Short mmCIF file of C-alpha atoms in Angstrom, two decimals:
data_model
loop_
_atom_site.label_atom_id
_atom_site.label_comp_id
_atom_site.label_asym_id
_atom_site.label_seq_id
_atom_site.Cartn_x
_atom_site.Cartn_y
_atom_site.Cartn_z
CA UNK A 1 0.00 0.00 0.00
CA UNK A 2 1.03 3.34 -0.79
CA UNK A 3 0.97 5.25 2.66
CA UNK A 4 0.56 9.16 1.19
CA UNK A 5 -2.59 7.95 -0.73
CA UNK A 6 -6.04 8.69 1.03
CA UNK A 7 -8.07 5.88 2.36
CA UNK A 8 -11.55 6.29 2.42
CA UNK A 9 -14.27 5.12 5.03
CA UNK A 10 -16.46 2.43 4.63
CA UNK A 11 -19.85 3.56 2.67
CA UNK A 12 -21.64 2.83 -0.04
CA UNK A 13 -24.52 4.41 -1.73
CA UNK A 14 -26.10 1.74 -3.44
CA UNK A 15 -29.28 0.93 -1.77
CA UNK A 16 -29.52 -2.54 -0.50
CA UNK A 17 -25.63 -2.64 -0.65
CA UNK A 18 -24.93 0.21 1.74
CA UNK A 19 -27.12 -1.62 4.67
CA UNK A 20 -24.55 -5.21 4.09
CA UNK A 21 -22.02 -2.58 4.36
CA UNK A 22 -22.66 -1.23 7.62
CA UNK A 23 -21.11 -4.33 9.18
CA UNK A 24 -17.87 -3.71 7.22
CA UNK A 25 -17.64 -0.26 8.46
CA UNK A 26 -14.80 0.62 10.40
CA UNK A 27 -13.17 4.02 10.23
CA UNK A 28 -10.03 5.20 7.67
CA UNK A 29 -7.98 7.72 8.31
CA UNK A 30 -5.13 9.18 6.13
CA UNK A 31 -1.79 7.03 7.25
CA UNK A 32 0.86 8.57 7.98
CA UNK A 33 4.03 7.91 5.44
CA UNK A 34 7.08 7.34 8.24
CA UNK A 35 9.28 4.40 8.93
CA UNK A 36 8.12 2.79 12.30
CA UNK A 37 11.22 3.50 15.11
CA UNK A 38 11.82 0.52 17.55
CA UNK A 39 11.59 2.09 21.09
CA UNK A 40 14.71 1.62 22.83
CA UNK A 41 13.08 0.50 26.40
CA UNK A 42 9.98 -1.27 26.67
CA UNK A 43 9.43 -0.27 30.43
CA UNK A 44 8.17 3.06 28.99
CA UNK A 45 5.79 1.69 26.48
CA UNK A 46 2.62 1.28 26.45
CA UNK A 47 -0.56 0.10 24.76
CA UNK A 48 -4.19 1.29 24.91
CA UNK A 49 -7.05 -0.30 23.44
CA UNK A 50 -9.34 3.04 21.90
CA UNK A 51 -13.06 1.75 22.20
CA UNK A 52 -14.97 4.25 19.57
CA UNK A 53 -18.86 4.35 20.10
CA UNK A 54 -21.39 4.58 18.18
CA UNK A 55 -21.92 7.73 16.22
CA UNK A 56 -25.52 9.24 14.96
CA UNK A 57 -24.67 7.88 11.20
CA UNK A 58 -26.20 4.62 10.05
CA UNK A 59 -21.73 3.62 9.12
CA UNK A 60 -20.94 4.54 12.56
CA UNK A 61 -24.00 2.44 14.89
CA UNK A 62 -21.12 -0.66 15.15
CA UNK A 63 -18.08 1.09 16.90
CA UNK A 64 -14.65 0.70 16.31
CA UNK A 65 -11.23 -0.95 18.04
CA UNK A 66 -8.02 1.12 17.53
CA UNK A 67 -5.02 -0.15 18.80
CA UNK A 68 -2.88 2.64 20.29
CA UNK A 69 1.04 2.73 21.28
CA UNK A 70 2.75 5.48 22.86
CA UNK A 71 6.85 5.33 23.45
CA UNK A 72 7.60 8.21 26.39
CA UNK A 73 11.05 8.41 25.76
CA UNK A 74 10.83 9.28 21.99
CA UNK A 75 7.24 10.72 21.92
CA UNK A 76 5.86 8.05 19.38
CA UNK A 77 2.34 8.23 19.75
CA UNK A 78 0.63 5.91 16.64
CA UNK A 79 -2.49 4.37 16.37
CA UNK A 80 -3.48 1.20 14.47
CA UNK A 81 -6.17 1.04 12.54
CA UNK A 82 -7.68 -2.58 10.68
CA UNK A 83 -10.25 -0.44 8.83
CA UNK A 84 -8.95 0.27 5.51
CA UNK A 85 -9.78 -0.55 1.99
CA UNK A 86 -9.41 0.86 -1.91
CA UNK A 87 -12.58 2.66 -2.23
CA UNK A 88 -10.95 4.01 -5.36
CA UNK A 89 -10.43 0.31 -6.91
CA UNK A 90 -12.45 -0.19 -10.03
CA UNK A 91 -13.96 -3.44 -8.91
CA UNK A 92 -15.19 -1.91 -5.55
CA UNK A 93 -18.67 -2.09 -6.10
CA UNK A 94 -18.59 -5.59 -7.53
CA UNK A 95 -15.88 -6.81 -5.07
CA UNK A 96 -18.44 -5.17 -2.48
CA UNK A 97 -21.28 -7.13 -3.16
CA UNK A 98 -19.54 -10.21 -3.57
CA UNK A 99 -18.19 -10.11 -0.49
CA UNK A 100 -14.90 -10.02 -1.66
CA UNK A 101 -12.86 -7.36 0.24
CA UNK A 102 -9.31 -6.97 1.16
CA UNK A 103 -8.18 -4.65 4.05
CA UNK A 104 -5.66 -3.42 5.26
CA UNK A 105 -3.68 -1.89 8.43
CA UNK A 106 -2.98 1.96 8.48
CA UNK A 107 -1.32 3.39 10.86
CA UNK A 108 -1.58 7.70 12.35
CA UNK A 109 -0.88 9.62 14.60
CA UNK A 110 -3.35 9.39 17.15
CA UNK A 111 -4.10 13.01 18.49
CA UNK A 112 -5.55 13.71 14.87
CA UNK A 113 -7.07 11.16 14.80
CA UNK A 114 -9.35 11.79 18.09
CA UNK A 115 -9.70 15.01 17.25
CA UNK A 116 -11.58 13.38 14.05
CA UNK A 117 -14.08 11.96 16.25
CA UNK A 118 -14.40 14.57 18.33
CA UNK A 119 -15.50 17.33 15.72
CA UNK A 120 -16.26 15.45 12.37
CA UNK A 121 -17.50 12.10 13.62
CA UNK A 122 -18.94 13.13 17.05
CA UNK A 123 -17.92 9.91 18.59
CA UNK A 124 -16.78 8.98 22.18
CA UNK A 125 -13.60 7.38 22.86
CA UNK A 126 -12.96 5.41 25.96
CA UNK A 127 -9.29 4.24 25.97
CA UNK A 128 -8.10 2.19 28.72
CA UNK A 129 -4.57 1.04 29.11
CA UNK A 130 -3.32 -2.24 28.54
CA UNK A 131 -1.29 -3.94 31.70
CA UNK A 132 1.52 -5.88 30.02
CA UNK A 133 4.67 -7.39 31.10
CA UNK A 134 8.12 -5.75 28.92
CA UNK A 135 8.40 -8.66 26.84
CA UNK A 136 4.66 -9.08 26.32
CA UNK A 137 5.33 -5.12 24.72
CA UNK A 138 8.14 -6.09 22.76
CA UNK A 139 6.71 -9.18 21.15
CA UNK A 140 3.34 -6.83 20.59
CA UNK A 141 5.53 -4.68 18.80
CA UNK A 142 6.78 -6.92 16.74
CA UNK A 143 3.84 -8.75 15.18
CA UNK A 144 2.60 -5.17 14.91
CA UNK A 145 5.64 -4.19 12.82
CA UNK A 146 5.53 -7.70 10.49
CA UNK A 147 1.80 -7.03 10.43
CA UNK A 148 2.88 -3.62 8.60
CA UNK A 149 5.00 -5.34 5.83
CA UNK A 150 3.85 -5.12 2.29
CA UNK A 151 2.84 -9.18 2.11
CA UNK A 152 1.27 -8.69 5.51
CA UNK A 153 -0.68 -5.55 5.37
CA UNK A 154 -4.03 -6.87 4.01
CA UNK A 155 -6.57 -9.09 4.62
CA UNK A 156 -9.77 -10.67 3.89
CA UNK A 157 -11.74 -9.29 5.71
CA UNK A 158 -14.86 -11.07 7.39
CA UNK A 159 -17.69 -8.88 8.98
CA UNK A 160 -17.56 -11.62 11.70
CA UNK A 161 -14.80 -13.60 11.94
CA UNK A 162 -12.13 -11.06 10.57
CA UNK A 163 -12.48 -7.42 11.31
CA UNK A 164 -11.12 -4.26 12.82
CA UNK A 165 -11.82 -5.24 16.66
CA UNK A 166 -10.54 -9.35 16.30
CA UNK A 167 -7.67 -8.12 14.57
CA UNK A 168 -6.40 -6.54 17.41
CA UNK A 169 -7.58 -9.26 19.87
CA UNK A 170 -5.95 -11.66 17.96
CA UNK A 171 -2.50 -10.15 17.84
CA UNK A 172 -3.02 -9.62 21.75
CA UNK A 173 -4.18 -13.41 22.45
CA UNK A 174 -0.85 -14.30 20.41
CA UNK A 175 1.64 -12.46 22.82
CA UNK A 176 -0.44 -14.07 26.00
CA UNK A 177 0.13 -17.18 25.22
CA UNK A 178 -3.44 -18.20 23.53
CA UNK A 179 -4.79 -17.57 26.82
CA UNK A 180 -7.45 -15.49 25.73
CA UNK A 181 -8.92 -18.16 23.37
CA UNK A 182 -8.68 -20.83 25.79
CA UNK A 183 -10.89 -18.93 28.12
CA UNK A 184 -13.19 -17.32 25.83
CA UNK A 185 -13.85 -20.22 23.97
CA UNK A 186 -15.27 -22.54 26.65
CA UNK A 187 -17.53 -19.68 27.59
CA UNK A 188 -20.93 -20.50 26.09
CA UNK A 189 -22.70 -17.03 24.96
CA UNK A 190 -26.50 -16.20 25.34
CA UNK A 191 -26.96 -13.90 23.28
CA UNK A 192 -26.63 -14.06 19.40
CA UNK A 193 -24.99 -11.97 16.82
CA UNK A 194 -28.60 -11.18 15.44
CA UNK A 195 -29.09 -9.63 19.05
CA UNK A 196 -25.91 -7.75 18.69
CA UNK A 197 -26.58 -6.13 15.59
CA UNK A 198 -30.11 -5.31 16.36
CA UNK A 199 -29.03 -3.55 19.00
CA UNK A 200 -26.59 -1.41 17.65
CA UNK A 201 -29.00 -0.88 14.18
CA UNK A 202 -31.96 0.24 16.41
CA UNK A 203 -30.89 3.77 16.18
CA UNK A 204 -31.79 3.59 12.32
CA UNK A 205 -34.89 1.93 11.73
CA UNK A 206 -34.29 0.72 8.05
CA UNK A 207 -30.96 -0.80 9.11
CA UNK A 208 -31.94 -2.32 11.86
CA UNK A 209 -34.84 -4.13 9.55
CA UNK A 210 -32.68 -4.67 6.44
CA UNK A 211 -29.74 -6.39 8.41
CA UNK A 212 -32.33 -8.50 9.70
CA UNK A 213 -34.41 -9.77 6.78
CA UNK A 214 -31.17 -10.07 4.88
CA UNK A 215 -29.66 -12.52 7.62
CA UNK A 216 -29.96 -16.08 7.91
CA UNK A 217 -29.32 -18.38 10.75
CA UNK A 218 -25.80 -17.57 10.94
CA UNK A 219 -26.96 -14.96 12.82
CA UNK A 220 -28.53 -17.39 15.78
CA UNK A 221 -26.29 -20.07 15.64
CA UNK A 222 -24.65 -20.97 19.05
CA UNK A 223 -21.52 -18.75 20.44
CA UNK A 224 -19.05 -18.41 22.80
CA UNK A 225 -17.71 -14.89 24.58
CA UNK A 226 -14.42 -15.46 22.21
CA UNK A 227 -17.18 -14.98 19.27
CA UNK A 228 -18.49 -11.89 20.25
CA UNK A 229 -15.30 -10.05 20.32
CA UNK A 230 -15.95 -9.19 16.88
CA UNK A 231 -18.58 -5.97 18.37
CA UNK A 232 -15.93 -3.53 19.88
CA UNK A 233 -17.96 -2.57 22.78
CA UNK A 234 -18.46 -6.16 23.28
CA UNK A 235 -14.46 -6.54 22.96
CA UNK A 236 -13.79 -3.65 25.50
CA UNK A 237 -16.46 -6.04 28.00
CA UNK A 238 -14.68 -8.77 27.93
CA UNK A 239 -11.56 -8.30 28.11
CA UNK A 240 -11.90 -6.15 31.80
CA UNK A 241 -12.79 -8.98 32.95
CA UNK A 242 -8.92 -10.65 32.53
CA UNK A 243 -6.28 -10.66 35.05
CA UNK A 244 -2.97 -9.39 34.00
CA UNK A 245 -0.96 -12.28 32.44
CA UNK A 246 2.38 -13.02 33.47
CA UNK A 247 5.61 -14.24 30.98
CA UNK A 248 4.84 -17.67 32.83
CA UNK A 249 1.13 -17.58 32.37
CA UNK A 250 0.38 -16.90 36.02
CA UNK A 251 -2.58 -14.58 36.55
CA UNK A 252 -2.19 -11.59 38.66
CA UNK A 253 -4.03 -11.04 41.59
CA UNK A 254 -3.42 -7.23 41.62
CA UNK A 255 -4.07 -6.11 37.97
CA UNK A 256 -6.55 -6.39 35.29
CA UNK A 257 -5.61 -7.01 31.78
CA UNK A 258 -7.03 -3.81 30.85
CA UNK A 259 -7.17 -0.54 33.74
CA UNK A 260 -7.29 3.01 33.52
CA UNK A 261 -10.40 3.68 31.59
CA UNK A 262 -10.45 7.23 30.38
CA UNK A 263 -13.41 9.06 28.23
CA UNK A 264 -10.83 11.32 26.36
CA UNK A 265 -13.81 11.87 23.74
CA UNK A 266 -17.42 12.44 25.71
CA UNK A 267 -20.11 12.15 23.15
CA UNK A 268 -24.02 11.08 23.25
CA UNK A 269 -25.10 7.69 22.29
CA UNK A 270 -27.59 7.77 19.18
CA UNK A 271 -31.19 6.96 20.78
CA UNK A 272 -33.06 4.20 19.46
CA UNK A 273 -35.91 4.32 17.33
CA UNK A 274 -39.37 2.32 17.20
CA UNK A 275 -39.39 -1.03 16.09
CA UNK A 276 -39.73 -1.44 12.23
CA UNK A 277 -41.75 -4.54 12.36
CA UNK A 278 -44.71 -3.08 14.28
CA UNK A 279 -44.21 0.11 12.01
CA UNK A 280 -44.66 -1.92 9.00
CA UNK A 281 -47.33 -3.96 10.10
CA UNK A 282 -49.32 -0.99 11.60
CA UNK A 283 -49.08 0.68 8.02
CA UNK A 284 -48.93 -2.37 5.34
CA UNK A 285 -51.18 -3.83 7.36
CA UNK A 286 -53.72 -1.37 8.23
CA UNK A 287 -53.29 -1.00 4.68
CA UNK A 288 -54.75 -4.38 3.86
CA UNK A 289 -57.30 -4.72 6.30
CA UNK A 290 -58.72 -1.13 5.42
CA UNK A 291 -59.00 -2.62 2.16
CA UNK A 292 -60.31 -5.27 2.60
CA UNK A 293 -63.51 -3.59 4.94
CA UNK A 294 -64.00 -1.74 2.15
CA UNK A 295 -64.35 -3.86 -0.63
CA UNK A 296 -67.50 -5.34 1.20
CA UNK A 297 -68.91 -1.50 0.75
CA UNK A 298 -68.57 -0.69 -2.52
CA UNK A 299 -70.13 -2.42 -5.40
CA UNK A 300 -69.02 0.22 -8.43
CA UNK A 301 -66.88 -2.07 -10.28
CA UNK A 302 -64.40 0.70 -10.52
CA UNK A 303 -64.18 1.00 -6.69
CA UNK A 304 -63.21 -1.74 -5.73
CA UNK A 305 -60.87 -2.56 -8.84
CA UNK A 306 -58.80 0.63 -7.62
CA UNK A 307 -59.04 -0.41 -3.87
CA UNK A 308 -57.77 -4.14 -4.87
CA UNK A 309 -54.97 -2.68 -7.23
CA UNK A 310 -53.42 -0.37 -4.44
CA UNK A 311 -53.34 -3.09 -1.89
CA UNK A 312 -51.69 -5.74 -4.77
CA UNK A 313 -49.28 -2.76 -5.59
CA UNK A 314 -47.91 -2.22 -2.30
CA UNK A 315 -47.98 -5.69 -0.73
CA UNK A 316 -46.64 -7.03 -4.19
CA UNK A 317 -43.63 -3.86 -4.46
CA UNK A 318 -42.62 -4.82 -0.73
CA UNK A 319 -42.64 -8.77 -1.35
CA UNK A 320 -41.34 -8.48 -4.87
CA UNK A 321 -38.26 -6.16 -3.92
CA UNK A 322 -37.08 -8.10 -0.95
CA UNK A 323 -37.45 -11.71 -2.70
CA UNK A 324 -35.34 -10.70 -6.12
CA UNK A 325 -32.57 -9.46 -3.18
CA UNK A 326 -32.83 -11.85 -1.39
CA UNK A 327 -32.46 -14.87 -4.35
CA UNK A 328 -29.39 -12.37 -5.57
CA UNK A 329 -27.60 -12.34 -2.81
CA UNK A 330 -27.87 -16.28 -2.41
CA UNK A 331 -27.08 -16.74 -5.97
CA UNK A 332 -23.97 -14.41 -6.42
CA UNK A 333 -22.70 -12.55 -2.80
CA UNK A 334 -20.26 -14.83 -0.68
CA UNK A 335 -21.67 -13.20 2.70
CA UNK A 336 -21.93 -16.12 5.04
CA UNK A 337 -25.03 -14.59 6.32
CA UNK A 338 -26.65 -14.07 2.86
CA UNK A 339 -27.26 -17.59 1.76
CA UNK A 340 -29.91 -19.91 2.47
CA UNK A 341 -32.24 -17.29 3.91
CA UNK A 342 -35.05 -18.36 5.20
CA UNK A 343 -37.31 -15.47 4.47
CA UNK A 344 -37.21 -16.63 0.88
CA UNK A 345 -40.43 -18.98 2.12
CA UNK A 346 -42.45 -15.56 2.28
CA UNK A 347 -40.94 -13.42 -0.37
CA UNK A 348 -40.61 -14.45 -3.94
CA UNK A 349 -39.32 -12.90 -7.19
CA UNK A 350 -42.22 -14.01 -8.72
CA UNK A 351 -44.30 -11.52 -6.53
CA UNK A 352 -43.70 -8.99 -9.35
CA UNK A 353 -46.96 -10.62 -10.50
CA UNK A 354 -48.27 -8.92 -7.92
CA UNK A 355 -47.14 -5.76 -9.24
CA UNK A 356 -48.09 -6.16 -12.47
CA UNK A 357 -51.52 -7.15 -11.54
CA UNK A 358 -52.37 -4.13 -9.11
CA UNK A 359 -51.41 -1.65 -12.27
CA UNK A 360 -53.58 -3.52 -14.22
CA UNK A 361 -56.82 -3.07 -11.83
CA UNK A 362 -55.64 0.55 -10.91
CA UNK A 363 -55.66 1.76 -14.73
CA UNK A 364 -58.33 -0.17 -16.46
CA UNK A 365 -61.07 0.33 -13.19
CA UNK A 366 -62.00 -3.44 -14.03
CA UNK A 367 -61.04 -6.79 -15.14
CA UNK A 368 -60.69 -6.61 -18.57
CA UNK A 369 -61.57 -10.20 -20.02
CA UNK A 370 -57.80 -10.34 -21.42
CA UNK A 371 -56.38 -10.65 -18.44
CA UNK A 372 -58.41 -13.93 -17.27
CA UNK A 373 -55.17 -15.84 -16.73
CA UNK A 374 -53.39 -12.85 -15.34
CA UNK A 375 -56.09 -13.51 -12.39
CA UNK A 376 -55.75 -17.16 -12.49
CA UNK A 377 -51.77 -16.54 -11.97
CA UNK A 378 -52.45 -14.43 -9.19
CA UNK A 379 -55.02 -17.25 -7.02
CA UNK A 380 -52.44 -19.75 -8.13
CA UNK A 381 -49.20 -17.84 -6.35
CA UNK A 382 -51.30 -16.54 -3.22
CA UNK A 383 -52.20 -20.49 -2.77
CA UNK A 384 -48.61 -21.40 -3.06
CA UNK A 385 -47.84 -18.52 -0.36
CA UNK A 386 -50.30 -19.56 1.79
CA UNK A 387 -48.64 -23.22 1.65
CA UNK A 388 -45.30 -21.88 2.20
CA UNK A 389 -46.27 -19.50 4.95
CA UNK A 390 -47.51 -22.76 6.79
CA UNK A 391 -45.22 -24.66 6.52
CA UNK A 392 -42.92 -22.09 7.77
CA UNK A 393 -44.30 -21.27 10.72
CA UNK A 394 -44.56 -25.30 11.46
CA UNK A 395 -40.96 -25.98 10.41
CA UNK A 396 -39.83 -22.90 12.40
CA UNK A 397 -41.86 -24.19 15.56
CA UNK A 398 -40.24 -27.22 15.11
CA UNK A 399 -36.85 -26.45 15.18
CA UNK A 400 -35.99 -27.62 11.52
CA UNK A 401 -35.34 -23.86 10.83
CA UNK A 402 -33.55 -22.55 13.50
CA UNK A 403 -33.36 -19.20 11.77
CA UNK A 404 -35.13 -16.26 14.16
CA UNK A 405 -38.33 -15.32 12.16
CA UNK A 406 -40.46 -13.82 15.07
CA UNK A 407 -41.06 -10.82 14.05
CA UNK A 408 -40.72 -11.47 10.13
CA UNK A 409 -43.10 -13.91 10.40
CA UNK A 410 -45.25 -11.10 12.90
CA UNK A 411 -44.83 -8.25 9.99
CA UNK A 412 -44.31 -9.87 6.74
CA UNK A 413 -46.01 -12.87 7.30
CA UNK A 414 -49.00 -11.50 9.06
CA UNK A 415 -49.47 -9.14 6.19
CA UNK A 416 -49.27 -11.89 3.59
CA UNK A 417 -51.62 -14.07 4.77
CA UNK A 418 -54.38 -10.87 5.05
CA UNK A 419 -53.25 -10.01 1.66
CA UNK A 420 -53.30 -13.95 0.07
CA UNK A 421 -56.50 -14.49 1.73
CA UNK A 422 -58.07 -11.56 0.19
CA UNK A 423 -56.62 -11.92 -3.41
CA UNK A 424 -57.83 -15.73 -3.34
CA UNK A 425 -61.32 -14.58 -2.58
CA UNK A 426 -61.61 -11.46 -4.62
CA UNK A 427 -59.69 -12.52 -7.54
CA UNK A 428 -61.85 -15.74 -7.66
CA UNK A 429 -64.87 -13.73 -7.09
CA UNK A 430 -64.08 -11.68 -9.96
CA UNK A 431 -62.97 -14.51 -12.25
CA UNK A 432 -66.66 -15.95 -11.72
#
């Protein structure tokens, strides 16, 4: 990498693509071009682990790790950063959705960098120093300075598995002794990632909902503490609850692994908004059932062929949109958490049908006799739906999926089978 070029952050502005990219997001800064001094006495290092919080910007609900070193003889004072990519490479947006990103380490100097989230960003910073024995510095140091090197400086990066707060973790775990993993991993977790990042998307109601009907059950699948390191806050938790680690491995009874916390950057937490799924269901919903009270009212065949076609418009945009995304991201994205969701039982590309068929009864104010088997197409796919959606909710209540559909099934679901039910009996009414 070519340290005087700008790195950019983390965004994208391609609809469905920026809300996959919100897990990616970590912060880039401009590195600093400088060749990395070896400090001459590790006594008067030391390390601080930067926990950045959440910020009022749907890139910025996740946090951040930064890995910070300061040397007090010379003055060094650099902070490393696992959050950097080519948002200037020609493939971006394809290497994007594919899930085909490599990042890389930057390093700054750190007092700009806070000063970044202080003003720009409007982010707190707690940073907390890092109680380490002088060889457990030195050998830090050093995987930090191989981890700089041209062949070493990127990675794949994985949302989950590989990202800007394991990173860190991992290089820290390696100078311990694998200590860290040992005890992390036997620690069963209750909570799930889903749970994670629904908490930190609640602050922006249409990422909190598109993370979640774009996830499968990677999301819920069992984890341990060492698993949840990859949320920075999450990160920060865990490891204050370490003893300082000795060369020998001994634990300390005096020290914690991490002490010191400091807020050097005081900032507000976003606030969290309503729930999307009872938003959703209130309006598509209300939308449906308002229909479908007034269909029994009006008898002008122009009426009700405009109340029918709104309600198949809507319904069919909202299932139509979310089941060609869904099928594309199986199809062509390597996201772990993309394939094999199980959402696709309610949503459909076909549902363009849908579409197709509420334009239909909005313009023409009746059923033309042309489009017979347009209305035979549309009781045929609501029957299938109504299938699927059963067999859903049994296979889910059963354990075969083990994907969380709660409140899909509550939203989505619930607003399908009003909508299936009525296009079965209205379309077949009409037909005859």
């Amino acid at each position: 990498m070519n340290w005087s070029e700008s790195t950019k952050r983390c965004q994208n502005r391609f609809g469905f693509l920026f809300i996959i990219g919100l897990l990616l997001s970590c912060f880039a800064v401009e590195a600093v071009a400088q060749d990395l001094p070896v400090p001459s006495d590790f006594n008067q290092v030391d390390y601080y682990l930067l926990t950045v919080g959440r910020g009022p910007r749907p890139e910025a609900l996740f946090g951040h790790t930064i890995l910070r070193v300061v040397d007090r003889v010379s003055g060094l004072d650099l902070s490393f950063n696992w959050g950097i990519f080519d948002f200037a490479d020609p493939n971006f947006p394809w290497k994007f959705y594919r899930g085909d990103l490599n990042y890389a380490l930057a390093i700054s100097e750190t007092q700009p960098l806070i000063d970044h989230y202080r003003r720009a960003e409007r982010r707190s910073i707690i940073q907390e120093r890092l109680v380490l024995t002088p060889n457990q510095r030195q050998a830090l140091y050093q995987r930090l300075l191989d981890n700089a090197k041209p062949e070493n400086v990127y990675y794949q990066y994985h949302q989950f598995l590989d990202n800007c707060a394991t990173r860190p973790r991992d290089h820290l775990n390696a100078v311990l002794g694998d200590v860290l993993r040992k005890f992390f991993s036997s620690r069963r977790s209750t909570v799930t990632r889903r749970t994670y990042i629904q908490d930190a998307a609640r602050p922006s109601w249409w990422v909190y909902l598109g993370l979640d009907m774009s996830s499968n059950d990677f999301l819920d699948s069992p984890t341990t503490n060492w698993d949840e390191m990859f949320m920075p806050a999450r990160l920060r938790e865990l490891l204050f609850l370490v003893p300082a680690i000795a060369d020998d491995g001994s634990l300390s009874k005096d020290h914690k692994l991490l002490e010191s916390a400091e807020l050097i950057v005081d900032m507000a937490e976003p606030r969290s908004e309503s729930n999307p799924y009872f938003v959703l269901t209130m309006a598509l919903g209300g939308l449906l059932v308002a229909t479908l009270l007034a269909l029994g009212r009006y008898s002008s065949e122009a009426a009700a062929s405009f109340l029918l076609g709104a309600a198949s418009l809507s319904f069919g945009l909202w299932s139509a949109i979310w089941g060609t995304v869904l099928t594309s991201n199986w199809i062509l994205s390597n996201y772990i958490m993309l394939n094999h969701n199980a959402v696709l039982w309610l949503v459909w590309p076909i549902d363009w049908i849908y579409v197709l068929f509420g334009l239909v009864l909005i313009v023409r104010r009746s059923r033309p006799e042309r489009w017979k088997r347009l209305t035979r197409m549309v009781v045929f796919i609501s029957s299938l739906h109504l299938t699927a959606l059963l067999a859903v909710v049994g296979l889910s209540q059963t354990g075969i999926i083990k994907q969380t559909l709660e409140s899909v099934l509550s939203s989505t679901g619930l607003c399908g089978l009003v909508y299936y039910g009525m296009m079965i009996r209205q379309a077949s009414r009409r037909e005859s």
